[in-house]
XYZ file of C-alpha atoms in Angstrom:
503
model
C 0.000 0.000 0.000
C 1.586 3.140 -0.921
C 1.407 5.980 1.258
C 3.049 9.567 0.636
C 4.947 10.986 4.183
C 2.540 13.898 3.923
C -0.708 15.123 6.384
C -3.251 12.727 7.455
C -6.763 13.657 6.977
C -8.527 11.259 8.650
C -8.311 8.925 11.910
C -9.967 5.908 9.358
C -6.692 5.103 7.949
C -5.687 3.995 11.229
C -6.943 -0.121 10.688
C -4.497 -0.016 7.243
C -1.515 1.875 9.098
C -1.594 -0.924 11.787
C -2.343 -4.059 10.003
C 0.268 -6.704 10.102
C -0.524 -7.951 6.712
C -0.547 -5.136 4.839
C 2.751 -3.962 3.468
C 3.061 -0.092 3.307
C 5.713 1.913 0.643
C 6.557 5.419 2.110
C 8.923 8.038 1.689
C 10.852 8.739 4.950
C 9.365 5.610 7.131
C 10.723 7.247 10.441
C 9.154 10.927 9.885
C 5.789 8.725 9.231
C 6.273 6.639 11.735
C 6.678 10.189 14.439
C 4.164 11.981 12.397
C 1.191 9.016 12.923
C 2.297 8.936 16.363
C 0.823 11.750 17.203
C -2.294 10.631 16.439
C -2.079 7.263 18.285
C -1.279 5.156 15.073
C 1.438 2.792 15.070
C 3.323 2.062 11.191
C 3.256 -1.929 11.222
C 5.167 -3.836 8.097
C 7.436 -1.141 6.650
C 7.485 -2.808 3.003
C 9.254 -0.239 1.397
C 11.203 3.090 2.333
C 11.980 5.101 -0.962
C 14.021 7.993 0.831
C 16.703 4.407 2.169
C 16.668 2.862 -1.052
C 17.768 6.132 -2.753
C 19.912 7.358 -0.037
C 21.722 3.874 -1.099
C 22.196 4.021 -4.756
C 22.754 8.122 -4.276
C 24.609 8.362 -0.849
C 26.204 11.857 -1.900
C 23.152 13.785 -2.909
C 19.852 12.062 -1.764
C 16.576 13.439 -2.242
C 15.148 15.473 0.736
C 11.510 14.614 -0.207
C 9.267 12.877 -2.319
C 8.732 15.936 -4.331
C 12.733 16.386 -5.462
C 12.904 12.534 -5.931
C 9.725 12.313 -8.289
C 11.532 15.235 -10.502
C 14.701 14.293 -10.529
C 13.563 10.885 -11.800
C 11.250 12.569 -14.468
C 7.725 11.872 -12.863
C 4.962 14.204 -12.952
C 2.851 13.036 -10.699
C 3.882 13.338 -6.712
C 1.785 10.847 -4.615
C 1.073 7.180 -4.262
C 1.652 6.678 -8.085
C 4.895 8.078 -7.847
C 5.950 5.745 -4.762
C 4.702 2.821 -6.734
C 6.860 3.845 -9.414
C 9.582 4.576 -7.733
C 9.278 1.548 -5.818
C 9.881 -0.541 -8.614
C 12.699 1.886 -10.265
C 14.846 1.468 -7.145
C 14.635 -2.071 -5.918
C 15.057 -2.897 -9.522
C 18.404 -0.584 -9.264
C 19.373 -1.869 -5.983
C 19.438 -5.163 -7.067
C 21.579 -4.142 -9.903
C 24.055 -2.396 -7.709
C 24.055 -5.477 -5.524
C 22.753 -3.494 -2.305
C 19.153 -5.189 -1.957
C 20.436 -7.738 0.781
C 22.118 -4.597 2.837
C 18.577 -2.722 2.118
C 16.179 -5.620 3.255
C 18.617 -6.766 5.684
C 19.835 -3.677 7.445
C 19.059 -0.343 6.292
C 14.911 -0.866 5.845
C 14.691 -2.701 9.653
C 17.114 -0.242 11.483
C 14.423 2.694 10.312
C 12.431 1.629 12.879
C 15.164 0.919 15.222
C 15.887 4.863 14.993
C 12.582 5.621 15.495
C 11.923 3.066 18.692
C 15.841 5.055 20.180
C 14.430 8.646 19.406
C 10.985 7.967 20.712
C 12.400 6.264 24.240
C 14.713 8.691 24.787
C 17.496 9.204 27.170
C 17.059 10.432 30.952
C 18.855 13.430 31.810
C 19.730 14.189 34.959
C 19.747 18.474 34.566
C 20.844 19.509 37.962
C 24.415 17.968 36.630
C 23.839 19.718 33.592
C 22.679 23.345 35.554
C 25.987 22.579 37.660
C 27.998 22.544 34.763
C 26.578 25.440 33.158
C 27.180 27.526 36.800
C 31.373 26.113 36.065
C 31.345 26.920 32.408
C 30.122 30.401 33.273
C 32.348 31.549 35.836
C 35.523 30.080 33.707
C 34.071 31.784 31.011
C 34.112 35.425 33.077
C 37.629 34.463 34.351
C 39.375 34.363 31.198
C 37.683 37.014 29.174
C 39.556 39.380 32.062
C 42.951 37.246 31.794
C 42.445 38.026 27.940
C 41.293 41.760 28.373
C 44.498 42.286 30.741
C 46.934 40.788 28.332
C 45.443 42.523 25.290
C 45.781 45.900 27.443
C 41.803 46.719 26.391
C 38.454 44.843 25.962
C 37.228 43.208 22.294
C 34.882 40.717 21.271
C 36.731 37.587 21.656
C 34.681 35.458 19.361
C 35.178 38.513 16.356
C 37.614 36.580 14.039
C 38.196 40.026 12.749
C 38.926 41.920 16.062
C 40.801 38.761 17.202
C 43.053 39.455 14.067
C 43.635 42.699 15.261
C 45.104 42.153 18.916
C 46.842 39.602 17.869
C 48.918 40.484 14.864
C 48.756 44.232 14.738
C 48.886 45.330 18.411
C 50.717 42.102 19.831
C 52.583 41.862 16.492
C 52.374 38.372 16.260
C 53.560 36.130 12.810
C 50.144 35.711 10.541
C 49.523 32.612 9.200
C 47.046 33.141 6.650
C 44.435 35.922 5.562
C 41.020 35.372 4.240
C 38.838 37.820 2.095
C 37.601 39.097 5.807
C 41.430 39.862 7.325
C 43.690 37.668 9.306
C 42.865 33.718 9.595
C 42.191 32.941 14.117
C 40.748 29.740 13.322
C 41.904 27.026 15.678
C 45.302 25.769 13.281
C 46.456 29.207 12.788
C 45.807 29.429 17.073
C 48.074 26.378 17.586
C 50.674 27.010 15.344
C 51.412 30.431 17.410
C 50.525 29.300 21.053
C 53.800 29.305 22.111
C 54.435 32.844 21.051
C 52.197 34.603 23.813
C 50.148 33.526 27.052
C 46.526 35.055 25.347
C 46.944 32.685 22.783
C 46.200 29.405 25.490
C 43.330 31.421 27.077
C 41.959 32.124 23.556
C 41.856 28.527 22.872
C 40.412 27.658 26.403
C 38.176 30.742 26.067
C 36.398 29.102 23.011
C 36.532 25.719 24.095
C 34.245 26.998 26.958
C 32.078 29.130 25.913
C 31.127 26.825 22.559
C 30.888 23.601 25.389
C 28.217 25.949 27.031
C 25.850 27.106 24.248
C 26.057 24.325 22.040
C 25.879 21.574 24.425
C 24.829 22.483 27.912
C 22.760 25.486 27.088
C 21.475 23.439 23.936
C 20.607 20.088 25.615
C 18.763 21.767 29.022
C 16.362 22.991 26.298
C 15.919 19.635 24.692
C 14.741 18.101 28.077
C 11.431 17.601 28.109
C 8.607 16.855 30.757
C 9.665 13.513 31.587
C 13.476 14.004 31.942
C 14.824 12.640 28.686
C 16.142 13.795 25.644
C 15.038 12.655 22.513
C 18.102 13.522 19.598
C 17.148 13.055 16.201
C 19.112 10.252 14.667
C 19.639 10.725 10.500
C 20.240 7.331 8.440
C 20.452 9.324 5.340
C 23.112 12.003 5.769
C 26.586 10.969 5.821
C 28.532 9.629 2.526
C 30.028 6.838 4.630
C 26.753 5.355 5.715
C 26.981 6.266 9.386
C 24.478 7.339 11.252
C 24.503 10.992 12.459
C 22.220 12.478 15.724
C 21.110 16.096 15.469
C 18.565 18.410 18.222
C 20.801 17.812 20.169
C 24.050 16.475 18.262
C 25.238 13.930 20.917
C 28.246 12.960 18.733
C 30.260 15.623 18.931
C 30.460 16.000 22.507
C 34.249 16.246 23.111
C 34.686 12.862 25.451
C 38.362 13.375 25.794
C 38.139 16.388 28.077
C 37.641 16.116 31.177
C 34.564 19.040 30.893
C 33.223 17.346 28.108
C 33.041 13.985 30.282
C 31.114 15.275 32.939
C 28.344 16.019 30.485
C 28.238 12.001 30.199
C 27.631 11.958 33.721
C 24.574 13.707 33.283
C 23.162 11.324 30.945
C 21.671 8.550 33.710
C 19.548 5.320 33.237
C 15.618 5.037 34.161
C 14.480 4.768 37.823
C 15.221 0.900 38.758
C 17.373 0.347 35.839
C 21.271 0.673 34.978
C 22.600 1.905 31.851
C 24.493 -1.244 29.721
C 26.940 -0.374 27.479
C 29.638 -1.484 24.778
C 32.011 -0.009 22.702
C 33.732 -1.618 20.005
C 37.962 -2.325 19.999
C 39.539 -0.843 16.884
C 37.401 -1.837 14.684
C 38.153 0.245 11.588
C 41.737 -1.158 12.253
C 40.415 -4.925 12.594
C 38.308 -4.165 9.083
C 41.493 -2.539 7.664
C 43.246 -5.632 8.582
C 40.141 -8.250 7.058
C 40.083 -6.138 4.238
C 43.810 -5.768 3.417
C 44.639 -9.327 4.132
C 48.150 -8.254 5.814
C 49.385 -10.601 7.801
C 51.212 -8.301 10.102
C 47.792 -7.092 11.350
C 45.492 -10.240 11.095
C 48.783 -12.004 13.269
C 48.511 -8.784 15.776
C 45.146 -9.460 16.622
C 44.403 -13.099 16.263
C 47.479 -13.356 18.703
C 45.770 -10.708 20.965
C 48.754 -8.542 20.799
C 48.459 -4.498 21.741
C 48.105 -3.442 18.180
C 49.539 -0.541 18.948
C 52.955 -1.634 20.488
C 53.517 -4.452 18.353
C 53.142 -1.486 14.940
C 55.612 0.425 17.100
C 58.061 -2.439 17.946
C 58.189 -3.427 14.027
C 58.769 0.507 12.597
C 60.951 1.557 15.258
C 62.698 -2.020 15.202
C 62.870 -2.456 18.639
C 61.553 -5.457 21.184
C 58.139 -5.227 22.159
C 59.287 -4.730 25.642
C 61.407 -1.426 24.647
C 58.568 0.351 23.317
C 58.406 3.454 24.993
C 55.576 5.702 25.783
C 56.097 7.923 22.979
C 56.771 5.119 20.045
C 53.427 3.763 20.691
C 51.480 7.222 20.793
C 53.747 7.755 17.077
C 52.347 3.947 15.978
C 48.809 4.779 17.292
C 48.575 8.257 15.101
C 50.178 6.096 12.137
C 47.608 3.486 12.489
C 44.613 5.364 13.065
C 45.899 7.872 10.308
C 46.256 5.401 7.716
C 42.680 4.633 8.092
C 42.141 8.251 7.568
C 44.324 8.597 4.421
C 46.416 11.115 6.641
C 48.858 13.161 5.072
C 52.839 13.176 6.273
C 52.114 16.843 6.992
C 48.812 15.809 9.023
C 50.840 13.361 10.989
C 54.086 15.960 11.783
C 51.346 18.348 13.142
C 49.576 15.746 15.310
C 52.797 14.436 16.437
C 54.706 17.730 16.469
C 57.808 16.153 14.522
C 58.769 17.115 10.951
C 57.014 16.290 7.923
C 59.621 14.729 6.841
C 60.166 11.970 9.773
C 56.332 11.804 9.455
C 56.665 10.893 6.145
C 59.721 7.892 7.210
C 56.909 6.911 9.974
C 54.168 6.763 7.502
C 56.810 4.634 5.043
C 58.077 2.271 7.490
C 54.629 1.448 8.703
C 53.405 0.789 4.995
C 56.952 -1.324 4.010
C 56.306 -3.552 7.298
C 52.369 -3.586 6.432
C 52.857 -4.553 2.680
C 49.067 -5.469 2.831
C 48.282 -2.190 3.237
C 49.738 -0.861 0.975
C 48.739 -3.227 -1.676
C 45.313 -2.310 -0.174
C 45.377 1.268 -0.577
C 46.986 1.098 -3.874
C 44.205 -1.284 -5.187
C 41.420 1.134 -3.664
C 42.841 4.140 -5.668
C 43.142 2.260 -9.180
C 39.534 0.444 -8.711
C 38.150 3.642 -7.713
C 39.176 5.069 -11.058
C 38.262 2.500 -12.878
C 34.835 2.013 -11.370
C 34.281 5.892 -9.952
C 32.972 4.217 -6.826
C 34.140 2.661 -3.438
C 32.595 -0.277 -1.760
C 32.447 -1.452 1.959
C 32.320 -4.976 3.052
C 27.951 -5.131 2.717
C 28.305 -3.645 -0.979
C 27.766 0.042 0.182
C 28.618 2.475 -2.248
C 30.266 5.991 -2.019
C 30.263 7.439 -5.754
C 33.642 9.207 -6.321
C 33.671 12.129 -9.035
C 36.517 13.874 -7.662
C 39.017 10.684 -8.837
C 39.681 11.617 -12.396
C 39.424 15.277 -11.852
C 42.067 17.567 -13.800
C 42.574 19.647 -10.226
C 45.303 17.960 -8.472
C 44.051 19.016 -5.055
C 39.945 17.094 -5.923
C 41.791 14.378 -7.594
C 44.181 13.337 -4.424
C 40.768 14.290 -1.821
C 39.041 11.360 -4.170
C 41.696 9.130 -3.956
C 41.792 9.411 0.223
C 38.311 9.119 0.029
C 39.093 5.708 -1.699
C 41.049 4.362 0.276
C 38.941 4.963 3.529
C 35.689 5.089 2.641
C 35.681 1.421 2.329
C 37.048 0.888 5.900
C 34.509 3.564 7.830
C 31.554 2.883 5.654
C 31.929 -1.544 6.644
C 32.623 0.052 9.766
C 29.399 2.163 9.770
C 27.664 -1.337 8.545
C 28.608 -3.989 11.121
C 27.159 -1.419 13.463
C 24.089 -1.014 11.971
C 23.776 -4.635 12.063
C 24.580 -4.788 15.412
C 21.915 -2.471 16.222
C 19.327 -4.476 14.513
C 20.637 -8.053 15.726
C 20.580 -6.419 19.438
C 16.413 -4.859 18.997
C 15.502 -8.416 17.458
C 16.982 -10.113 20.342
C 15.908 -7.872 23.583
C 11.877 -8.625 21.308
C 12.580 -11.862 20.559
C 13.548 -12.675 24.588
C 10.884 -10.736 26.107
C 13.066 -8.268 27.651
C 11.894 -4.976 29.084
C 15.595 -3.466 28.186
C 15.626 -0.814 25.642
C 18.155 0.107 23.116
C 18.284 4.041 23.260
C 22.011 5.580 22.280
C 23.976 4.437 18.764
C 26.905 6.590 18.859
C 30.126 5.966 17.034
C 30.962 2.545 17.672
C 29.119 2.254 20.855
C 25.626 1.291 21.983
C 24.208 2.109 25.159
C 20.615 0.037 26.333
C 18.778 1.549 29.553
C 17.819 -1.832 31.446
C 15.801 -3.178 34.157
C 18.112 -4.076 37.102
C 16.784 -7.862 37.045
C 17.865 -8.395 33.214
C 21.520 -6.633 33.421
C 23.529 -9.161 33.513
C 21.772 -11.012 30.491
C 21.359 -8.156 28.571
C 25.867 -8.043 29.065
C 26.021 -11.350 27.654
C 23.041 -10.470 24.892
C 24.805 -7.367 23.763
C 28.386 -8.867 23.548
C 27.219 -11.804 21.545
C 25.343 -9.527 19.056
C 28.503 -7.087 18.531
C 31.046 -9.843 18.378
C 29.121 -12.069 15.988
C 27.665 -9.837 13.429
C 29.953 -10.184 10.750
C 32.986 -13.327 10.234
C 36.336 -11.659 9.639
C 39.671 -12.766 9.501
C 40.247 -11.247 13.058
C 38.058 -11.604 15.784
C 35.424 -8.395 16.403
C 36.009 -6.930 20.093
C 33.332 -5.416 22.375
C 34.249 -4.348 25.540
C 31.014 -4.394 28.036
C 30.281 -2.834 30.676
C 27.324 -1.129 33.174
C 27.070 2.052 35.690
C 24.185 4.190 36.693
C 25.011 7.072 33.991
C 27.061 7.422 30.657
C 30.105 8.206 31.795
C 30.405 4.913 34.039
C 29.785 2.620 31.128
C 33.100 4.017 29.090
């Protein structure tokens, strides 16, 4: 039954929206499913999504509604013809492209996944967050008169062009860069100078704060709603890669490795009676790199349940294991994680703060020890030119028309984006099927355990005290076993009463 994602004019429909046996075609099954909700109609047997199955075969540019989609295929009509039509079109193209099994299999059920997370929400516990704001606040005040007294006179400290001014006319420090506006402040051009002059450190600290306020604390104590929880807005049809990205409030971006930016995770807190179960998964873009590239350097590494790390650092640095200092392995971890990244020998000297040129020895040692890789990334490049697409472990497609531009600079960004698109994007899928694997089983087992946070390569379920330790077992099973590599998938489970305790 074909049904456009538009108003509904009468509580009648409700008998076909719920029926079982009834398979519905929509655009945007989620938005439906909130939209209907409203009026105390549940969406039962999701046949067909249109806005997936073209996010799939056009991951770069897909259609924002029904409307765009019917045009840009050449239809003239808008409604349930058109979703018949394009029902057809794009399950016969999917099957083409050899993406129907990830469709039926993954994308289609994990829309209702997203829309069972968003609609349970996530308890918020917004005396922690009002605490925080107090502390953000007063920081805030503190440094904006450490910065006033060093400038010699007040500005706007968030003016990039006023900024400019203190610091390279009247301080007369070295510019890095101009823009059409005046001097470049953004956060590189801050770094590269902060040794130069004690505002620069407040600056940085200065923005840190006051953008942790307003965009997150600020931000998610007006998301709360009468019940306590926060309900983010996860998108399944956004990013190139095929993750999944949260919006109103953005929950991904808040910066965990700051000790500020942790306590926020303390404020997130599971249901009365119930603990908070989480798991995380273990390098697993390097453990897909490693399937994927068939090098036997890193399938050895983790089959033998070495410290990735170290063991990369003992074989470029040539050195035991057990010499490996502290340093070498934070080198091996930036090479690692950067080669998954397509990182740059200038990237790496500026995350390292070495040269580019031993980042570039780093970078070459790594790949001559990791022939694998190598052969990988080489292979990724010349297929992507010959095919102008990558592909991820499912058959996920990123289309890539920068890879035989003429401009050097688009050319080389499409050839990065070849050679890691296919790690992130199987990445982004064995999540996604984790997700789905981990609903069907709390359903399937009768549990009262709800699955309610997807966020990198973590999952957090709010659970009934009574069915923790099961639902530990339930969720490690699920992430460990939803895909058969050539190295074993890690999950590392655990539980605590808010976020920040199940990290």
């Amino acid at each position: 039954m074909p049904l456009p994602g538009g108003n509904i004019r009468s509580l009648s429909l409700k008998p076909i929206f719920e029926d079982a046996n009834i398979s519905k075609t929509v655009f945007d099954g989620k938005g439906l499913m909130t939209l209907l909700s409203h009026y105390g109609i549940k969406l039962n047997n999701l046949g067909f999504d249109v806005m997936i199955a073209d996010y799939l075969l056009n991951s770069l540019h897909p259609a924002k509604d029904l409307r765009t989609l019917a045009e840009e295929m050449g239809l003239s009509t808008f409604g349930a013809a058109a979703l018949c039509f394009l029902e057809k079109s794009l399950g016969e193209k999917l099957r083409d492209n050899g993406m129907e099994e990830l469709y039926r299999e993954v994308e289609l059920p994990l829309v209702t996944v997203l829309y069972d997370m968003e609609r349970t929400g996530f308890r918020v516990d917004s005396e922690v967050l009002i605490q925080l704001q107090k502390q953000l606040s007063e920081r805030s005040l503190e440094l904006e008169n450490e910065i006033y007294e060093q400038a010699g006179e007040k500005f706007n400290i968030l003016s990039p062009k006023q900024l400019g001014h203190i610091l390279f006319e009247k301080l007369m420090l070295p510019p890095k860069k101009k823009t059409k506006t005046g001097y470049s402040t953004d956060n590189d051009v801050l770094e590269s100078i902060k040794e130069l002059h004690p505002i620069v450190p407040l600056i940085t600290e200065y923005r840190f704060t006051t953008k942790l306020r307003s965009t997150f604390i600020d931000a998610m104590l007006d998301k709360v709603d009468d019940t306590g929880r926060i309900h983010t807005t996860f998108n399944q049809n956004v990013t190139a890669t095929g993750r999944i990205s949260s919006q109103d409030p953005n929950l991904q971006n808040i910066p965990v490795r700051t000790e500020l930016g942790r306590e926020i995770r303390r404020a997130f807190i599971a249901s009365p009676g119930n603990k908070l179960v989480g798991a995380d998964y273990s390098q697993i873009e390097l453990r897909v790199l490693a399937h994927m590239s068939g090098d036997e350097a890193l399938i050895s590494a983790f089959n033998d349940g070495d410290d990735i790390h170290t063991r990369t650092a003992s074989e470029v640095f040539g050195v035991p294991k057990e010499e490996v200092t502290r340093e070498m392995r934070s080198a091996a971890k930036a090479v690692n994680f950067g080669i998954v990244y397509g990182i740059s020998a200038y990237g790496l000297s500026e995350q390292l703060g070495i040269g580019p040129k031993k980042a570039q020895q780093y970078i070459d040692r790594y790949l001559d020890r990791c022939s694998g890789v190598r052969d990988f990334m080489h292979n990724a490049v010349e297929m992507g030119k010959q095919r102008s697409y990558a592909e991820t472990i499912m058959g996920r497609r990123r289309q890539l028309p920068e890879i035989n531009s003429a401009n050097y600079n688009t050319r080389s960004f499409g050839e990065r984006v070849a050679m890691n698109m296919p790690i992130q994007g199987s990445a982004a899928d064995i999540i996604k099927v984790a997700m789905v694997r981990v609903s069907e089983r709390l359903k399937a087992e009768g549990l009262k355990a709800k699955l309610i946070l997807q966020i990198h390569d973590e999952l957090i379920i709010d659970t009934p005290l009574d069915e923790v330790e099961r639902v530990e077992r339930l969720l490690g099973e699920c992430m460990c076993n939803v895909v058969k590599l050539s190295v074993p998938l890690a999950a590392e489970v655990s539980s605590g009463e808010n976020w920040l305790e199940t990290k």
